[in-house]
Coordinates of C-alpha atoms and ligand atoms in Angstrom, one line a residue:
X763 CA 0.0 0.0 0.0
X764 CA 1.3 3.5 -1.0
X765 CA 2.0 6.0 1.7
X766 CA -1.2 7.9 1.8
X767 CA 0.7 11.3 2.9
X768 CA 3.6 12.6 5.0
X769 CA 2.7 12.0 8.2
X770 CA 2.4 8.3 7.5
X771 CA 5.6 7.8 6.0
X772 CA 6.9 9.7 9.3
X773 CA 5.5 7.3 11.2
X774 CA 6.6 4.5 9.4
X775 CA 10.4 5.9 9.9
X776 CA 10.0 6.1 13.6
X777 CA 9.0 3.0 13.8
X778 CA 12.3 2.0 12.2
X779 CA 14.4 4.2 14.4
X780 CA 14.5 6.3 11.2
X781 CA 13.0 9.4 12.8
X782 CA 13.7 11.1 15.9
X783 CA 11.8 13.9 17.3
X784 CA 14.3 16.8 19.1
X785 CA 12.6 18.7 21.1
X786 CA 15.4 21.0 22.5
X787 CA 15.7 24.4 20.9
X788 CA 18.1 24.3 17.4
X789 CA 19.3 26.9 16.1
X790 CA 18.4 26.8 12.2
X791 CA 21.6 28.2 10.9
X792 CA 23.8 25.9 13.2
X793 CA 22.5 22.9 14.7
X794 CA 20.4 21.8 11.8
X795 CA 23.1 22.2 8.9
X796 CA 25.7 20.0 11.0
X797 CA 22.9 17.8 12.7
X798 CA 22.0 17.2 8.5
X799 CA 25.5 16.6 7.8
X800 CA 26.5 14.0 10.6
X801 CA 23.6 12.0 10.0
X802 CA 24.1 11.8 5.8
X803 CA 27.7 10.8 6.5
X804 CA 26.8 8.4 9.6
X805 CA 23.3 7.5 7.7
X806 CA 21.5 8.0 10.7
X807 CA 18.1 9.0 11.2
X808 CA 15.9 12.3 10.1
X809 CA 15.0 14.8 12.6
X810 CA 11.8 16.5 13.2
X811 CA 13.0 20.1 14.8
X812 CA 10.3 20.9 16.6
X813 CA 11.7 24.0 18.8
X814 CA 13.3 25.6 15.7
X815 CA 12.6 29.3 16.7
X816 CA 8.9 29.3 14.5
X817 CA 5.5 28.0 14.5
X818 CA 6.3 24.9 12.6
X819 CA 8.4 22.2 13.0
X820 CA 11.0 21.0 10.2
X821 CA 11.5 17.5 9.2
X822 CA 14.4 17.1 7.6
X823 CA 16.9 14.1 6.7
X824 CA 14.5 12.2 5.1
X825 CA 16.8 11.4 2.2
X826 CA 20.1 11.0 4.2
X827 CA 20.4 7.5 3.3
X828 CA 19.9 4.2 1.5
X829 CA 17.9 2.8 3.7
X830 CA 15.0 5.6 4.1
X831 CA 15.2 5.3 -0.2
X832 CA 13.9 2.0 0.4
X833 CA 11.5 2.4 3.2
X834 CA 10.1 5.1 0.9
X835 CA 9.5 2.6 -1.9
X836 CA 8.9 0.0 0.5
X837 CA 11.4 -1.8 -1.3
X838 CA 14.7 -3.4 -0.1
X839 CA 18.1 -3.6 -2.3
X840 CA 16.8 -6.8 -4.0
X841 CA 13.8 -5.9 -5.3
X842 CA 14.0 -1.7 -5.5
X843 CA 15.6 -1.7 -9.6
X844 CA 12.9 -4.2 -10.5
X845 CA 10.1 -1.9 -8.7
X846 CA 10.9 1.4 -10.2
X847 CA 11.3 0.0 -13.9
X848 CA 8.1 -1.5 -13.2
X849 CA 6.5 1.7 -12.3
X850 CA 8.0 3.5 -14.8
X851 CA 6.7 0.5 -17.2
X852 CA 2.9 0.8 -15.8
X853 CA 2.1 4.8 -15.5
X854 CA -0.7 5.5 -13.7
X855 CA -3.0 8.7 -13.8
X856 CA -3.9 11.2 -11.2
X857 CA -7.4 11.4 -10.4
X858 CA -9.4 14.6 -8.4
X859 CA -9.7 14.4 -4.7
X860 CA -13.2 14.5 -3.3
X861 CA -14.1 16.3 -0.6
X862 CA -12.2 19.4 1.2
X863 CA -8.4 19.2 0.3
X864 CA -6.3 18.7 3.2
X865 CA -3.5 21.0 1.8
X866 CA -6.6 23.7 2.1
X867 CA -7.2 23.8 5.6
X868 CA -6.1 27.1 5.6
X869 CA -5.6 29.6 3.0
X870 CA -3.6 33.0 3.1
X871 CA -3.3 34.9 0.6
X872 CA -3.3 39.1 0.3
X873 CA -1.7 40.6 3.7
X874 CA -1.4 37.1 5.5
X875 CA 1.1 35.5 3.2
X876 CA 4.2 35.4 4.9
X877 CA 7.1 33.0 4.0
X878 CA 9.4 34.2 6.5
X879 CA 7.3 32.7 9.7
X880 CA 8.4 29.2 8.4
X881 CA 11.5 27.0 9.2
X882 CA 14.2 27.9 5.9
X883 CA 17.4 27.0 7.3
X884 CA 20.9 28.9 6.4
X885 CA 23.0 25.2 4.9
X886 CA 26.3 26.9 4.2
X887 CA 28.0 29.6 5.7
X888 CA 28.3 31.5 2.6
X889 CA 25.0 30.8 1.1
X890 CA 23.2 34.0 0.0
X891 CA 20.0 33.8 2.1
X892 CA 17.6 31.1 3.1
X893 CA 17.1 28.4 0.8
X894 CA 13.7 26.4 0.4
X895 CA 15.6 23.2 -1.0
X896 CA 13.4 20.4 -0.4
X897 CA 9.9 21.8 -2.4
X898 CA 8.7 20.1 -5.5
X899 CA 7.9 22.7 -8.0
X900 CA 5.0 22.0 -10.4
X901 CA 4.4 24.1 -13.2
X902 CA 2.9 23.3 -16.7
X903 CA 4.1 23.5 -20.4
X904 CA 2.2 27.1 -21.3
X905 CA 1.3 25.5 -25.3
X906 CA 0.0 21.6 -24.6
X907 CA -0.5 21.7 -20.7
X908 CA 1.4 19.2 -19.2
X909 CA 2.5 19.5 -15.7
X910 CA 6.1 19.1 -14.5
X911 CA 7.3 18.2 -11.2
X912 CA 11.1 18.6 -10.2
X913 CA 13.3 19.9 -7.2
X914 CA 13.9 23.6 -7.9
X915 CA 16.2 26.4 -5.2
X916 CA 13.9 28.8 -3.7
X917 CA 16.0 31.6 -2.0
X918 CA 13.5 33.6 0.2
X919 CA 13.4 37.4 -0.4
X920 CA 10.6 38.7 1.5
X921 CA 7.4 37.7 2.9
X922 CA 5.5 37.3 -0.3
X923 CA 8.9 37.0 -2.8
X924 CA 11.7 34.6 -3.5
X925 CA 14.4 34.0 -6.2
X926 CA 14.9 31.0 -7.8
X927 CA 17.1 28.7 -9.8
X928 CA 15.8 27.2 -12.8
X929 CA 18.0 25.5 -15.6
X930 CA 17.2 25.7 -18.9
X931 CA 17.6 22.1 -19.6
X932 CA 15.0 21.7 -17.2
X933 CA 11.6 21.2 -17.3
X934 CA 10.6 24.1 -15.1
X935 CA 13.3 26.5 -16.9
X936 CA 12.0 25.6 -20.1
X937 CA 8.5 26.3 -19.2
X938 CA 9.4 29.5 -18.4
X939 CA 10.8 30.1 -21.5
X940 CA 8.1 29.4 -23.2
X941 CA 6.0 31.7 -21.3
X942 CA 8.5 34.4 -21.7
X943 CA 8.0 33.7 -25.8
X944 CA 4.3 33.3 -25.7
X945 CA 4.2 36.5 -23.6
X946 CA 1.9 34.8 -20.7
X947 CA 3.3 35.1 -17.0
X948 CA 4.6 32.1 -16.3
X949 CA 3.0 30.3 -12.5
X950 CA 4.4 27.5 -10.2
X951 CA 3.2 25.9 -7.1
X952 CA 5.8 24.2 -4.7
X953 CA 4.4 22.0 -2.5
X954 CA 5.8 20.7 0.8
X955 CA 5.4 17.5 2.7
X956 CA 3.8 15.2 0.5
X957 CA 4.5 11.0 -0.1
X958 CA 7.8 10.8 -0.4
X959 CA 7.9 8.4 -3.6
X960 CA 6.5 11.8 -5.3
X961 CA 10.1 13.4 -4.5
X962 CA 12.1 10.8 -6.0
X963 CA 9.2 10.8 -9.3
X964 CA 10.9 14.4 -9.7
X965 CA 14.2 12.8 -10.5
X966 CA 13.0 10.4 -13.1
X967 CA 14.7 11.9 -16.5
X968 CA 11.5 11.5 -19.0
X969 CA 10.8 13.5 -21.6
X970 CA 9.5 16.7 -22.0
X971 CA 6.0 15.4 -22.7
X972 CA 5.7 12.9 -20.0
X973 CA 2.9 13.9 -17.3
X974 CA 4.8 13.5 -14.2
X975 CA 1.9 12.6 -12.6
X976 CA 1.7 9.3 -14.2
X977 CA 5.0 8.9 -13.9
X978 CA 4.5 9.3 -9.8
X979 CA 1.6 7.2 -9.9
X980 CA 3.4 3.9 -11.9
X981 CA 5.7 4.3 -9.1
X982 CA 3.4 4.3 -6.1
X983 CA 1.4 2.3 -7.6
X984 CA -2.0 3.9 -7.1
X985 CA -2.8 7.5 -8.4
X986 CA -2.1 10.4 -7.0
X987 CA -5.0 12.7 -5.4
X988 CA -4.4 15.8 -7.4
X989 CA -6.9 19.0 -6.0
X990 CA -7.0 22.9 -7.8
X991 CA -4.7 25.2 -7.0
X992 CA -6.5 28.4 -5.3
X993 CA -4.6 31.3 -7.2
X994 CA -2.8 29.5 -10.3
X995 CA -4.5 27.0 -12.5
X996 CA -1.7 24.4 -11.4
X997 CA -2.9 20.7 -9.5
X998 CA -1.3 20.1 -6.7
X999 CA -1.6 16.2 -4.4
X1000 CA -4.4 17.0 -1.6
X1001 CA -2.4 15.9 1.3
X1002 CA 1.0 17.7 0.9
X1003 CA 1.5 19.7 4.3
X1004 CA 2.1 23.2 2.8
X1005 CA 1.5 24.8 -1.0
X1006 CA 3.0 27.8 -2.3
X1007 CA 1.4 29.3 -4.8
X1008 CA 3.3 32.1 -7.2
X1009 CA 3.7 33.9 -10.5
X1010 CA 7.3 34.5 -12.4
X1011 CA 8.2 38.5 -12.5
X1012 CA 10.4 37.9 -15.1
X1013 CA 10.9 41.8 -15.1
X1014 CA 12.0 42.1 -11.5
X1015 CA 15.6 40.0 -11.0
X1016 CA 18.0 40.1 -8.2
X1017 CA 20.9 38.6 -7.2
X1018 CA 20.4 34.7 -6.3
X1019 CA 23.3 32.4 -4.5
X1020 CA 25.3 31.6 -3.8
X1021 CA 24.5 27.8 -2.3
X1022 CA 26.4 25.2 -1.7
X1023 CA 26.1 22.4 -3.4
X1024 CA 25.7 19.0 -4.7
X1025 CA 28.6 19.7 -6.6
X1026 CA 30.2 20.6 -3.3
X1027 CA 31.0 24.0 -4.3
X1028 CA 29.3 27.3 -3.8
X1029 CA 27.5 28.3 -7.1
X1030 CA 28.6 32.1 -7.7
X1031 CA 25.4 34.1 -7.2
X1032 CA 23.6 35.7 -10.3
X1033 CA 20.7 37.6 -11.5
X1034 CA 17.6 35.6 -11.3
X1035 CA 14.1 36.7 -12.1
X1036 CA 11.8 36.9 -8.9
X1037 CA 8.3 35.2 -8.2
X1038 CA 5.8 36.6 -6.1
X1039 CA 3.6 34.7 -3.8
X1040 CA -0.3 34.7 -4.3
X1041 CA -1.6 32.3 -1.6
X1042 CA 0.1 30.2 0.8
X1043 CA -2.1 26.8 1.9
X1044 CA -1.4 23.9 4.0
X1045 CA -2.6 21.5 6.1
X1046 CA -3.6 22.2 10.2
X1047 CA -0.2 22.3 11.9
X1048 CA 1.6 21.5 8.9
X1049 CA 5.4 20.3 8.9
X1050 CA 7.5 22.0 6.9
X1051 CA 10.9 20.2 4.9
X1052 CA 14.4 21.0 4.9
X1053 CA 17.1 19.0 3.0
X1054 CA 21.0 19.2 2.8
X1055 CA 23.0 19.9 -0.2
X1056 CA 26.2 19.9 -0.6
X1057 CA 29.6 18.0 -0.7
X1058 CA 28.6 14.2 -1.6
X1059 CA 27.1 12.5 -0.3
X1060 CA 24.0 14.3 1.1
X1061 CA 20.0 14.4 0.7
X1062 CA 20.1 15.6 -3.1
X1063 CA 22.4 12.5 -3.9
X1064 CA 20.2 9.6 -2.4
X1065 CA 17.3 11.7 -3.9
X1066 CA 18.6 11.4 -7.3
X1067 CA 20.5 8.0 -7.1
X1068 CA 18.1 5.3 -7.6
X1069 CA 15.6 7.5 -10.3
X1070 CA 18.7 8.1 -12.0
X1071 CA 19.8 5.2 -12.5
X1072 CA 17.1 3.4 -13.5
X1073 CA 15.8 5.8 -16.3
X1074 CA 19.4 6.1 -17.4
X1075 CA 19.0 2.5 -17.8
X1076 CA 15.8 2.0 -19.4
X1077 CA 16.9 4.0 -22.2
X1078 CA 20.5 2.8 -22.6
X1079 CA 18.7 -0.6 -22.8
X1080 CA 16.3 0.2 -25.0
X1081 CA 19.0 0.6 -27.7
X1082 CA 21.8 -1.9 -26.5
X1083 CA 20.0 -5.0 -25.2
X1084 CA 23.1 -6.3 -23.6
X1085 CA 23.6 -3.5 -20.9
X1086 CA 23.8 -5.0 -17.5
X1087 CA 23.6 -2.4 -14.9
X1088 CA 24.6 1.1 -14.2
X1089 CA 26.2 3.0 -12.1
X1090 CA 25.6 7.3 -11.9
X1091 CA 28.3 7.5 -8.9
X1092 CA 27.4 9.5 -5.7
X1093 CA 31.1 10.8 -5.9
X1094 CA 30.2 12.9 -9.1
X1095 CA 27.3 14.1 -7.9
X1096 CA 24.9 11.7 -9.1
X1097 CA 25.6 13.4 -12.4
X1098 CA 29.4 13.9 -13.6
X1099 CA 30.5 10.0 -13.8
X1100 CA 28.7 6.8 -15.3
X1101 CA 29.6 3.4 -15.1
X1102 CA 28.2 1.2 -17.2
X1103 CA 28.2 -2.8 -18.0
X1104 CA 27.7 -4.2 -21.4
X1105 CA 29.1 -7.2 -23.9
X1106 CA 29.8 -4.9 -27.1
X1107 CA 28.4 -7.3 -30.2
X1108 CA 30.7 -5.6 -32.7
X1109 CA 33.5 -3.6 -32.4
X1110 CA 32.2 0.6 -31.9
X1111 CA 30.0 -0.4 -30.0
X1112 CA 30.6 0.3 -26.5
X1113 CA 31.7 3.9 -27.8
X1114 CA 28.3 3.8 -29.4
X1115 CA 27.1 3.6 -25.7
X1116 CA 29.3 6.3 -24.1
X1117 CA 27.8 8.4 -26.9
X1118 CA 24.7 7.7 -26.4
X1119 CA 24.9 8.3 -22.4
X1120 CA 26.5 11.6 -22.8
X1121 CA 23.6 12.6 -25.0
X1122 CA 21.1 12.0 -22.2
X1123 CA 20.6 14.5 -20.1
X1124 CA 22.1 13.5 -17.1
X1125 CA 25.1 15.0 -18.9
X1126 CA 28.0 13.2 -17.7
X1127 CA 31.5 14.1 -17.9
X1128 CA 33.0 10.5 -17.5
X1129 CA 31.4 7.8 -19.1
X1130 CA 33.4 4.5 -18.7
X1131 CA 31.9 0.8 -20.1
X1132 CA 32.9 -2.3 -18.8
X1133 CA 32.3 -6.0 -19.2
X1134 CA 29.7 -7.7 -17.3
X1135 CA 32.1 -9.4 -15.3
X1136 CA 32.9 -5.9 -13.6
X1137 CA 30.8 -5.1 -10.7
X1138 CA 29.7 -1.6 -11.9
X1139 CA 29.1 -0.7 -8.5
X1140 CA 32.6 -1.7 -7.0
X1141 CA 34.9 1.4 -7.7
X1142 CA 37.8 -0.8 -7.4
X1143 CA 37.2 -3.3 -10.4
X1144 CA 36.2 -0.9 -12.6
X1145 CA 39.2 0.5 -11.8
X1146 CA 40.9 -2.6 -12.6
X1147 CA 39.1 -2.8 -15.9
X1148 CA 40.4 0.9 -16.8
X1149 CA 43.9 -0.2 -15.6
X1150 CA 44.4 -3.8 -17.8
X1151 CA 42.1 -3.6 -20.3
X1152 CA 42.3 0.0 -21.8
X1153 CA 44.8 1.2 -24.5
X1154 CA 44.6 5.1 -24.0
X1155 CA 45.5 6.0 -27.4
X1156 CA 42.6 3.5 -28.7
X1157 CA 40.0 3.5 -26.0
X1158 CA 39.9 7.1 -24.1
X1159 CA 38.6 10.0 -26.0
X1160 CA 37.3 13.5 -25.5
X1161 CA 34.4 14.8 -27.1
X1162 CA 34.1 18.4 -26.8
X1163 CA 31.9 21.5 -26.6
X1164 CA 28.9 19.5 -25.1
X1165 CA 26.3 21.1 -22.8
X1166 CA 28.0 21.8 -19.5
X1167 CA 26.7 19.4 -16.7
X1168 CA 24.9 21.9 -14.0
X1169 CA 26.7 23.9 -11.9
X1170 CA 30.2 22.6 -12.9
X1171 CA 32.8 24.6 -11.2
X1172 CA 35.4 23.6 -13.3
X1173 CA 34.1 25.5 -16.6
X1174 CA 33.3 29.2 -17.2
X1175 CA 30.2 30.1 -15.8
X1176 CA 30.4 33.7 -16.7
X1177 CA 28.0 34.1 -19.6
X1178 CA 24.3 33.1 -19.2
X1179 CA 23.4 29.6 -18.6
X1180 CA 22.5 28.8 -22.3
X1181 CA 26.1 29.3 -23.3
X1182 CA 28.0 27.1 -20.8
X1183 CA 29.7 24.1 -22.8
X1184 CA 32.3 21.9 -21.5
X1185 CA 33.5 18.5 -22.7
X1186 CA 33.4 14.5 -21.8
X1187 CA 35.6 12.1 -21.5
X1188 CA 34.9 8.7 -22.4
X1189 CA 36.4 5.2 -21.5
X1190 CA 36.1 2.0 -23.1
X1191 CA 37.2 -0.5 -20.5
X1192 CA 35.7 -3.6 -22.5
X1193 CA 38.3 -5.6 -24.4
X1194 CA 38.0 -5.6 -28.2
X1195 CA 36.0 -7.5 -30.4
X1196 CA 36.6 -10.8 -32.1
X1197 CA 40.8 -10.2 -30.8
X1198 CA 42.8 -11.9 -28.5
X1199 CA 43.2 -10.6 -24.6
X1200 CA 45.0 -12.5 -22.0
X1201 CA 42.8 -14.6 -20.1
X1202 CA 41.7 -13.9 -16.6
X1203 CA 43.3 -15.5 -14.1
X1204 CA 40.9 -15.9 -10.7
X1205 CA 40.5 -18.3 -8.5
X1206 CA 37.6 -20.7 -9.9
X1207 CA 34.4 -22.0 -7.2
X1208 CA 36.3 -19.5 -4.3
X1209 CA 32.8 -17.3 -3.9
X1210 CA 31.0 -20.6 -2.7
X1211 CA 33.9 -22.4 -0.5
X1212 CA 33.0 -23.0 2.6
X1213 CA 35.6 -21.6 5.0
X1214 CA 34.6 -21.0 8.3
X1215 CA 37.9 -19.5 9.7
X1216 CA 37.4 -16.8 8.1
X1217 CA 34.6 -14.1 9.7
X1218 CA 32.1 -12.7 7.2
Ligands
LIG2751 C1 17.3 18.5 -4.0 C2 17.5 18.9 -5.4 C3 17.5 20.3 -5.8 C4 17.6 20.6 -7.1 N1 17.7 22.0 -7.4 C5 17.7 22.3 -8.7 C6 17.6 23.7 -9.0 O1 17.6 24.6 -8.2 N2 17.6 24.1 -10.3 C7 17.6 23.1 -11.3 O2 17.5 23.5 -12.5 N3 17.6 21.8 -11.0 C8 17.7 21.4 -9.7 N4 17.7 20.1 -9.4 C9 17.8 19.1 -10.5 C10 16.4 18.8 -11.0 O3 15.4 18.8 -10.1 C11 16.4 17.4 -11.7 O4 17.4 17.2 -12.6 C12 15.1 17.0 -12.3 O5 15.3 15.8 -12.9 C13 14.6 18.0 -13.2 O6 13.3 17.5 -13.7 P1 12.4 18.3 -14.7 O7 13.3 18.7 -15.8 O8 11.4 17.3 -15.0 O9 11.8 19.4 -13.9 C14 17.7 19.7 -8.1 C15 17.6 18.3 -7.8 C16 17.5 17.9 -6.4 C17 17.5 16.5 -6.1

């Protein structure tokens, strides 16, 4: 059964010691950044703040780990791959909720908006303001309608303003482009607190005319209760704990950043346009959501992971059937280094495949293919394919000016977004085709001897 909201998914991680409430006063800017970090790097519970210095308490943590991942597709490592290609295999459509909306409860718009009475921690020391990181945005293409949902910054300005991020290889950015063509004010919602297999739907790489929705319902398995937004003609899920409802001033830009982080670096800040809130809604003593970013591995990183990897999959598969598994490493970001298994058919082939992953866009800057018999997952034997089976003149190459991968801190990130181009390096760790290779020398039957000496 799917998690029917937030609040029972947090009750579901306390009863796995995955949640803990703390009840002492935090300070926002200090004990909750290095409370977030301790517990990605020890993977140790989330926290719900409750004495955080506002009305609300913040949960946040909830993607500090593996194991939550799972508990949030009530999966578990065996069966989780299988589960979200299934989803993503059976889409299922939203439907209306009946009834008053939870997310409704109250409404404030006009005079009583005011985003600065809720729990927006500082992460960084140097970040440029307060940053709403853990919202979903969902915003609609302005020409055939289709809604998008996907993680998006939100530095808060003032009580009824913030800035934002949006790239324009995303869906969100490009939406907003085409508003900006089409001359119609482009509107968002972000919504807070909701079933958490709806925040790892955002990180599904679909295409541009995929309803999201759908794509959240295959994966929960049951659709999602979508209700009206009260100020934008946006659909939000019923139960989320708070909605934010806005509309782009494309006119009006400030500076926005800088942020640490998934990259581990602070992004330079830059002009932004604003949005301005028109109603704020949410649930009777709502929670609101915080979430690290930063050096890997944090929140954003397990977020993205297991989404990642499996649509990365699908559509590496879908064009070379003998693709094993994949691997969009932590260490890069969830982003900047691929791993990939395969048994090329004809010579080319793997490069084929590197191509073809750097095309997608999860926009890697390594791509490296090995042979099924690497464990893609196992940094050091695809580091022992790179070192004995590849020829560097024959097998590494650069292909250059491609989109820059976001926020790379290596590259010029002067000019405006659109222009940023970097390059990517690809690796073919397979050993050629139809020639001879020395033969592998291991140790045959040694993974099933029994050897009780030795501890596990
Ligand atoms: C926690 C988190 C925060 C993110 N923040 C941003 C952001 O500020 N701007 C952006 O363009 N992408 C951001 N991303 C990346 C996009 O959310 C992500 O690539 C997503 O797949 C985009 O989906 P869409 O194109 O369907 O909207 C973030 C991802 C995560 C996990």
């Amino acid at each position: 059964m799917p998690y029917q909201d937030f609040r029972q998914f947090l009750d579901v991680l306390r009863q796995h010691g995955e949640l803990v409430d703390v009840d002492r006063p935090v300070d926002l800017d200090d004990d909750v950044p290095k409370a977030l970090k301790q517990t990605c790097v020890r993977e140790g519970p989330a926290f719900n703040f409750t004495s955080n210095g506002t009305d609300y308490p913040l949960v946040a943590g909830l993607y500090a780990s593996r194991s939550k991942a799972l508990l949030a597709f009530e999966a578990t490592e065996e069966t989780i791959f299988e589960k979200v290609l299934s989803g993503l295999d059976h889409p299922i459509a939203p439907t209306t909720f009946s009834g008053e909306a939870p997310c409704h409860e109250v409404v404030l718009t006009g005079d009583a908006i005011d985003i600065t009475r809720f729990p927006v921690p500082i992460y960084s020391p140097k970040d440029g303001g307060r940053f709403i990181t853990a919202a979903i945005v969902v915003s609609k293409d302005p020409e055939t309608g289709v809604p998008d949902i996907g993680h998006y910054r939100f530095q808060v300005l003032e009580k009824d303003r913030f800035t934002f991020f949006a790239q324009v290889f995303h869906r969100f950015g490009k939406n907003i482009a085409k508003c900006e063509r089409l001359g119609v004010v482009p509107k968002g919602a972000l919504v807070i607190g909701v079933d958490p297999v709806l925040a790892y739907a955002c990180q599904v790489q679909c295409s541009d005319t995929t309803n999201d929705w759908d794509v959240a319902g295959g994966l929960r398995g049951a659709p999602v209760e979508l209700v009206r937004c009260k100020t934008v003609d946006l659909e939000v899920p019923a139960t989320a704990e708070v909605v934010i409802e806005f509309e782009v001033d494309l006119a009006r830009k400030v500076l926005e950043g800088p942020l640490g982080e998934y990259t581990g670096y602070y992004t330079p800040a830059s002009e932004k346009p604003t949005a301005r809130i028109t109603a704020i809604t949410h649930r009777r003593k709502p929670y609101f959501q915080g979430l690290l970013t930063g050096k890997p591995v944090t929140e954003n990183h397990i977020l993205k992971q297991i989404p990642f990897e499996a649509s990365f999959w699908r559509t590496l598969k879908q064009q070379f059937p003998t693709v094993g598994s994949v691997a969009i490493r932590a260490s890069g970001g969830v982003q900047f280094y691929v791993v990939i298994s395969m048994q090329p058919r004809f010579a080319g082939e793997a490069r084929q495949a590197i191509l073809a992953a750097m095309a997608t866009n999860v926009r890697p800057k390594w791509v490296v293919v090995v042979e099924p018999d690497v464990d893609v997952h196992n940094p050091s034997e695809v580091e022992w394919a790179m070192s004995f089976r590849v020829r560097p003149d024959r097998d590494v190459f650069v292909v250059e000016h491609t989109p820059a991968a976001p926020l790379d801190p290596s590259i010029d990130n002067s000019g405006p977004l659109a222009t940023h181009t970097s390059s990517a390096v690809g690796i073919d760790a397979t050993r050629p085709v139809g020639e001879p290779f020395a033969e592998v020398a291991d140790v045959p039957g040694w993974r099933d001897y029994s050897m009780p000496e030795l501890k596990k």
